[in-house]
PDB file of C-alpha atoms in Angstrom:
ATOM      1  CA  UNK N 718     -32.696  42.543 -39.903  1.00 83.00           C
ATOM      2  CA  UNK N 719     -28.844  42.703 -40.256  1.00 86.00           C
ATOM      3  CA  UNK N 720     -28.299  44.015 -36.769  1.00 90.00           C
ATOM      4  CA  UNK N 721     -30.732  41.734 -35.725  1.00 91.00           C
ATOM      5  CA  UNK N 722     -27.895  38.279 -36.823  1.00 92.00           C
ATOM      6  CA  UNK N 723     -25.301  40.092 -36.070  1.00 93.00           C
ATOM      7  CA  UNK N 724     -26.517  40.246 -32.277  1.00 94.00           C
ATOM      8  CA  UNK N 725     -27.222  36.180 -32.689  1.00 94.00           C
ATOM      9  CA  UNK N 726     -23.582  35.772 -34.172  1.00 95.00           C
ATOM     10  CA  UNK N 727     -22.142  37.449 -31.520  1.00 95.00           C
ATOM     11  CA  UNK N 728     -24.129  35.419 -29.526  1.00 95.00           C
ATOM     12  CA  UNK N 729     -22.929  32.211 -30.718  1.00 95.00           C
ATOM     13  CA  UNK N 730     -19.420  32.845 -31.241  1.00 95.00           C
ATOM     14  CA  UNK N 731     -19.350  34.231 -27.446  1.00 95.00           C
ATOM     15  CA  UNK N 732     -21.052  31.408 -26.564  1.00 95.00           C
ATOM     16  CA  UNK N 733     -18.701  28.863 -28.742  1.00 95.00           C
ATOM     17  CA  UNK N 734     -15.499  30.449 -27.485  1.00 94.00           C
ATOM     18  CA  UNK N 735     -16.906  30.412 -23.560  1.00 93.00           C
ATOM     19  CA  UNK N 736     -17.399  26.564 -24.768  1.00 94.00           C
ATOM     20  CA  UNK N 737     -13.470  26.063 -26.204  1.00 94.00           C
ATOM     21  CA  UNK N 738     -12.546  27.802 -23.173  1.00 95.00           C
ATOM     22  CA  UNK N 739     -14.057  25.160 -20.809  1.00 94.00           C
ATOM     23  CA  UNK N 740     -12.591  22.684 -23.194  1.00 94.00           C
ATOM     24  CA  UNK N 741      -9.177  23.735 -22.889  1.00 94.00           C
ATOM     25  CA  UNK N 742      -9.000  23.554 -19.413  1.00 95.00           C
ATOM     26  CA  UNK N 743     -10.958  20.178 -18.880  1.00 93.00           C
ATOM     27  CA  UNK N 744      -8.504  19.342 -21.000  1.00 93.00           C
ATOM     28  CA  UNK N 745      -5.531  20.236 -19.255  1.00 94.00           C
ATOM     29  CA  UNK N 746      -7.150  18.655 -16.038  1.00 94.00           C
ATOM     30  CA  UNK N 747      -7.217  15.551 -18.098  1.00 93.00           C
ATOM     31  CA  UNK N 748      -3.930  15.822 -18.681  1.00 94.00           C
ATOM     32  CA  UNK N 749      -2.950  16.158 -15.072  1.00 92.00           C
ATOM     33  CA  UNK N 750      -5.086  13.555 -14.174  1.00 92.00           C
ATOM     34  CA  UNK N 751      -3.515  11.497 -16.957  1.00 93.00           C
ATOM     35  CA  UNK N 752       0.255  12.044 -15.448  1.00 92.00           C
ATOM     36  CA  UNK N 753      -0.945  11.713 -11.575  1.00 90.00           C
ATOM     37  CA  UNK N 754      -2.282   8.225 -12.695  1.00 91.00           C
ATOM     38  CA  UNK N 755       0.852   7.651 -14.572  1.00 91.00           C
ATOM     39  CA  UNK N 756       3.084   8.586 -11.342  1.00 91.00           C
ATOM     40  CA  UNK N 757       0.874   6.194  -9.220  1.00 90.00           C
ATOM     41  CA  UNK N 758       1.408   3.389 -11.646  1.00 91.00           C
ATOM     42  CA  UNK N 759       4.612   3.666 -11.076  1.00 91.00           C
ATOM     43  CA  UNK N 760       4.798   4.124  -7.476  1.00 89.00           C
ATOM     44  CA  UNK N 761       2.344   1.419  -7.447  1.00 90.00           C
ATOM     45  CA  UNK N 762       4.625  -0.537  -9.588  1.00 91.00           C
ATOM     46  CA  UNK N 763       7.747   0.059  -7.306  1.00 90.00           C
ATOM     47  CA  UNK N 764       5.583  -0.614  -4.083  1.00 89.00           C
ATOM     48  CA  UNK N 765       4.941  -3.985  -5.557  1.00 89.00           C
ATOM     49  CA  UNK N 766       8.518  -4.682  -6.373  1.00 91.00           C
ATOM     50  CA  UNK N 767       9.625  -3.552  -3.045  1.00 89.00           C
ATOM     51  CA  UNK N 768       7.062  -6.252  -1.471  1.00 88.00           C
ATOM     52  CA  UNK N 769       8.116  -8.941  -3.329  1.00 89.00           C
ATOM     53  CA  UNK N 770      11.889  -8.441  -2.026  1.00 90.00           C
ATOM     54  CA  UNK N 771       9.968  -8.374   1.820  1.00 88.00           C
ATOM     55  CA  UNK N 772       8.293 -11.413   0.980  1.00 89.00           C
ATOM     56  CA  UNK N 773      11.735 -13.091  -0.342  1.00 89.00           C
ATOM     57  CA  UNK N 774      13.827 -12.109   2.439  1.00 89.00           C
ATOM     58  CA  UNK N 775      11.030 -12.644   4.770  1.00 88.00           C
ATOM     59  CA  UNK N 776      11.588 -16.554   3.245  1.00 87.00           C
ATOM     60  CA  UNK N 777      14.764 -16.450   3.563  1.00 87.00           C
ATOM     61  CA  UNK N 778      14.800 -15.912   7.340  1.00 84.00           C
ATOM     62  CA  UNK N 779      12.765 -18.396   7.891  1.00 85.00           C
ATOM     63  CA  UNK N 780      14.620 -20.880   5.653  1.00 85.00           C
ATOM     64  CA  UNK N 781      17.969 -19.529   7.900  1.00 82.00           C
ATOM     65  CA  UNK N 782      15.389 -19.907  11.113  1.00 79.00           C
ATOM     66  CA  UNK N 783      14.512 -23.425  10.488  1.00 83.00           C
ATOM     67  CA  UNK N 784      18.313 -24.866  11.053  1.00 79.00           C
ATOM     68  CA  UNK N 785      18.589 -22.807  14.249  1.00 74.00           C
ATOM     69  CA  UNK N 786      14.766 -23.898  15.140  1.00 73.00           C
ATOM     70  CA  UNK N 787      16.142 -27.458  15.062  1.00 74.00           C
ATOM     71  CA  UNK N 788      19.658 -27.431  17.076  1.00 70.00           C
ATOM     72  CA  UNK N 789      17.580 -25.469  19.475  1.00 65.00           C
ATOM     73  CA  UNK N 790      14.968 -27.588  20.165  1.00 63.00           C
ATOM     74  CA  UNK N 791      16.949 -29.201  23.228  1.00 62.00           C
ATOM     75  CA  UNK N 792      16.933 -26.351  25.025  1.00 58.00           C
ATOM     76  CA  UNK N 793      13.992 -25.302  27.254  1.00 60.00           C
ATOM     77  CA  UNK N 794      14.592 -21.346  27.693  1.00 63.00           C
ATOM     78  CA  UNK N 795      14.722 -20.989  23.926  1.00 57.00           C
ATOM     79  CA  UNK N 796      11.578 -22.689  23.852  1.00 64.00           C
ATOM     80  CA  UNK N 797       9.665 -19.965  26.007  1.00 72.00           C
ATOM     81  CA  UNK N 798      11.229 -17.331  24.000  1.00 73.00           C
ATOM     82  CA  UNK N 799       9.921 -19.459  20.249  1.00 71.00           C
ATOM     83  CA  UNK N 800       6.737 -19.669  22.048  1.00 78.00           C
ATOM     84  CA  UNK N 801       6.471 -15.651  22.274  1.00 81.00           C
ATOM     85  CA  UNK N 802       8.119 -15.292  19.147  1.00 81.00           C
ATOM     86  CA  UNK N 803       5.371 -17.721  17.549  1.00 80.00           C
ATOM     87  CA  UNK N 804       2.505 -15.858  19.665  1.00 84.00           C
ATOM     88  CA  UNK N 805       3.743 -11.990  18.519  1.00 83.00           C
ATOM     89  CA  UNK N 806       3.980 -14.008  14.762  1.00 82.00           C
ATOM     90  CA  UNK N 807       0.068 -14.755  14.988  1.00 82.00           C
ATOM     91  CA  UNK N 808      -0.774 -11.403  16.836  1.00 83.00           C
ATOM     92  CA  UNK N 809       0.630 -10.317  13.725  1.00 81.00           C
ATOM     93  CA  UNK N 810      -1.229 -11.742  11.343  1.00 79.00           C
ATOM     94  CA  UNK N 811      -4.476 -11.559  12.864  1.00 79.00           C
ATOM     95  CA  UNK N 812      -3.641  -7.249  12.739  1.00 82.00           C
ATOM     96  CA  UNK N 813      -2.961  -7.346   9.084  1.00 79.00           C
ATOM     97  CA  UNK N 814      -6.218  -9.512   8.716  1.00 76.00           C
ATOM     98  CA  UNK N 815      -8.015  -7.226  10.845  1.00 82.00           C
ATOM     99  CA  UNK N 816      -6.413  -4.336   8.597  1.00 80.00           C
ATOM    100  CA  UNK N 817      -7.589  -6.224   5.419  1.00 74.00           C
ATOM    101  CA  UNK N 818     -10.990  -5.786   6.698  1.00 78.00           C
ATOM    102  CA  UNK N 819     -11.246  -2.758   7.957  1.00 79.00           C
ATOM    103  CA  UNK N 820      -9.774  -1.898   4.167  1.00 74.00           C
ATOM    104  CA  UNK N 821     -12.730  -3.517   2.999  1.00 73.00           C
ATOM    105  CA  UNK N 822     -15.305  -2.109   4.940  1.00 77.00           C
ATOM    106  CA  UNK N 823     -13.642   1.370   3.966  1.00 74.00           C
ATOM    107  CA  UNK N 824     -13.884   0.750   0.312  1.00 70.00           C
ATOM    108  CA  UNK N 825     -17.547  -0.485   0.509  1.00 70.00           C
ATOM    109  CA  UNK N 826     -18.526   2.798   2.368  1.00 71.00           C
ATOM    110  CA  UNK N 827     -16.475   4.605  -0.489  1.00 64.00           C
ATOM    111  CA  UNK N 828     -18.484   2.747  -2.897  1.00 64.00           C
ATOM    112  CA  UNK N 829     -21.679   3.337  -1.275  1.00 66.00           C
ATOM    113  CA  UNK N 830     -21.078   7.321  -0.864  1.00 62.00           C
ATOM    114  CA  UNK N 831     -20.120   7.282  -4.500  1.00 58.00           C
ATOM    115  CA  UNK N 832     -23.382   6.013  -5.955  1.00 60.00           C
ATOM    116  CA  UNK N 833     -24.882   9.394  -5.115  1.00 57.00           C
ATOM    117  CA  UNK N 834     -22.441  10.679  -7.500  1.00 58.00           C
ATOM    118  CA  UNK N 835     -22.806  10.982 -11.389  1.00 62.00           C
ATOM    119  CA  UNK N 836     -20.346   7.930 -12.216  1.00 66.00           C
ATOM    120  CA  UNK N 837     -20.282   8.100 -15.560  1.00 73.00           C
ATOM    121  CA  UNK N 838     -17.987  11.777 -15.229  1.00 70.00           C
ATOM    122  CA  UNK N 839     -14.294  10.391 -16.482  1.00 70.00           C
ATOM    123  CA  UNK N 840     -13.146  12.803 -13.889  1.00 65.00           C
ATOM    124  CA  UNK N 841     -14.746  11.318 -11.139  1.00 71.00           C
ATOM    125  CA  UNK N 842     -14.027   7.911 -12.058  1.00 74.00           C
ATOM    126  CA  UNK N 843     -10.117   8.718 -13.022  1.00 73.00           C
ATOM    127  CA  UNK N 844     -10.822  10.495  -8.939  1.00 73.00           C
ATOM    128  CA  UNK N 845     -12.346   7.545  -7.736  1.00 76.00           C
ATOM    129  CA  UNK N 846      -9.564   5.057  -9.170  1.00 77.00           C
ATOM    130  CA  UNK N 847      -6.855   7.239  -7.291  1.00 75.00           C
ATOM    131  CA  UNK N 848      -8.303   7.428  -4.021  1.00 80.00           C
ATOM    132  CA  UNK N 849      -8.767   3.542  -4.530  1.00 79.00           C
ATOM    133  CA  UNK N 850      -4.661   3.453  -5.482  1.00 78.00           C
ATOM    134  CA  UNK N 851      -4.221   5.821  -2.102  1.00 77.00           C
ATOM    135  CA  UNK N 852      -5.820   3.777  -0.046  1.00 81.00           C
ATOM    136  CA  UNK N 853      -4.158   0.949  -1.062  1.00 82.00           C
ATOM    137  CA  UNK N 854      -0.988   2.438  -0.741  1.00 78.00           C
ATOM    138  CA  UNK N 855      -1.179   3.969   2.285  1.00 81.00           C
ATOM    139  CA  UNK N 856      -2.651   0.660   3.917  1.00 85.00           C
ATOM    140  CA  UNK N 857       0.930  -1.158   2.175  1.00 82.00           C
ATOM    141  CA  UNK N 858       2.960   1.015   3.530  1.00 79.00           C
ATOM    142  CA  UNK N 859       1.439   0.894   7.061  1.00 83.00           C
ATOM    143  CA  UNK N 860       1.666  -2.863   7.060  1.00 82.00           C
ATOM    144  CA  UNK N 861       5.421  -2.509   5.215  1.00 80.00           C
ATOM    145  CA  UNK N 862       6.467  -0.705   8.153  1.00 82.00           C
ATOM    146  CA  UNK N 863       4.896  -3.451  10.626  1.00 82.00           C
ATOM    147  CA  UNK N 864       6.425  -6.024   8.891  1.00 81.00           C
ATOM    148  CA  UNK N 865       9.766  -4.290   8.894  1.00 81.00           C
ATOM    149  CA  UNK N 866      10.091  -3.539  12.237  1.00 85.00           C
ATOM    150  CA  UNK N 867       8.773  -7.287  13.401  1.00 84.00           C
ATOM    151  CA  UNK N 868      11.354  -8.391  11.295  1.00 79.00           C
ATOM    152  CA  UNK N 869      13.870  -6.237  13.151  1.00 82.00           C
ATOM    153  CA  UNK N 870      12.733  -7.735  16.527  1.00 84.00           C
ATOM    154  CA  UNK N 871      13.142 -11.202  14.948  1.00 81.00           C
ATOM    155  CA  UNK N 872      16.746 -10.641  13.578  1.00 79.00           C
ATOM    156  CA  UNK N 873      17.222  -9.446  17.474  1.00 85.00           C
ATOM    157  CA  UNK N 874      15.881 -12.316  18.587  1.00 82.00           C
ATOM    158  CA  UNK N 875      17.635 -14.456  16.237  1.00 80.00           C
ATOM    159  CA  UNK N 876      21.183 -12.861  17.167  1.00 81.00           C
ATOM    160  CA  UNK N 877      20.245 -13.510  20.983  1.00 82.00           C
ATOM    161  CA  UNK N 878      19.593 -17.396  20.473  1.00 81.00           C
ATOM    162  CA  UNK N 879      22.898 -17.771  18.297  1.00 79.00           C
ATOM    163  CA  UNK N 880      25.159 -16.181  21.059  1.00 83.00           C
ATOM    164  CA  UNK N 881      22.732 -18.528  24.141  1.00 78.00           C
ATOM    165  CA  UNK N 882      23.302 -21.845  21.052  1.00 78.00           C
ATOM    166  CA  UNK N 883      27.279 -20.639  21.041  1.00 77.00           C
ATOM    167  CA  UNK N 884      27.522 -20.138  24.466  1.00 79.00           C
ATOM    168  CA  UNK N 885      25.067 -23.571  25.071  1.00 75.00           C
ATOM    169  CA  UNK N 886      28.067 -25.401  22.865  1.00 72.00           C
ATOM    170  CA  UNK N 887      30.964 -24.053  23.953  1.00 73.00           C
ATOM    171  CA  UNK N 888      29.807 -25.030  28.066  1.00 71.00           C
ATOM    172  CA  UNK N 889      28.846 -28.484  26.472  1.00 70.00           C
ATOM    173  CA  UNK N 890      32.308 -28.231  25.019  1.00 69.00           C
ATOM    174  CA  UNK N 891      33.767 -27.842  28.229  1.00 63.00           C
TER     175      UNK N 891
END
């Protein structure tokens, strides 16, 4: 009878240590988990901050724009090349609204495929919030660089019509 519980201690301490074992390293995938969320927070965080200081200087061009918009207005050439500038603006927009939805649609057939899953698993929801936060992120930065580089093209632009308005004054000067 002796040998008999010692072969079910043994048992159950082999099977309580297999048990800490899978503990310890759920735990330490936690705890990754934990400080990848942490680092996307923060990129997240800086992302945000860094869109905020496009969305001010993207103001304050227009705000210099309008000015120049208005001593230009006599002049017909400059009025073609508003025209374009005003028709690659709403090409522009309507991408980044077509990106919004295809973002959408992209998330709803995440959210779909994820029903089949058990979502009550922390991992897979901590999982599911950071492919959410990559999405998003990757989708910010494509439209960051779009932005950026249209707002190359209009500093261009803008430098063109102030040496046509300075050359239009100075042969009105003349």
């Amino acid at each position: 009878e002796l040998e008999d519980l010692e072969k079910v201690f043994i048992n159950q301490a082999t099977q309580v240590n297999a048990w800490d074992q899978l503990l310890i390293k759920n735990g330490e995938k936690i705890i990754t988990l934990h400080e990848s969320v942490a680092a996307v927070r923060l990129d997240q965080q800086r992302l945000e901050h860094e869109l905020d200081f496009v969305a001010a200087q993207q103001s304050e061009l227009e705000e210099i724009l309008k000015p120049l918009e208005a001593s230009m207005s006599h002049a017909g050439p400059v009025d073609t090349e508003r025209e374009r500038i005003y028709a690659l603006a709403e090409n522009l927009d309507g991408q980044l609204a077509r990106m919004g939805e295809d973002l959408k649609e992209v998330i709803s057939h995440l959210n779909t495929s994820s029903k089949s899953q058990d979502s009550k698993d922390p991992v897979y929801q901590i999982g599911k919030i950071l492919n959410a936060h990559m999405d998003s992120l990757q989708w910010i930065d494509s439209n960051a660089q779009n932005v950026e580089r249209k707002l190359q093209e209009v500093s261009k632009l803008s430098e063109v019509h102030r040496r046509d308005s300075e050359r239009l004054q100075r042969s009105m000067l003349e």
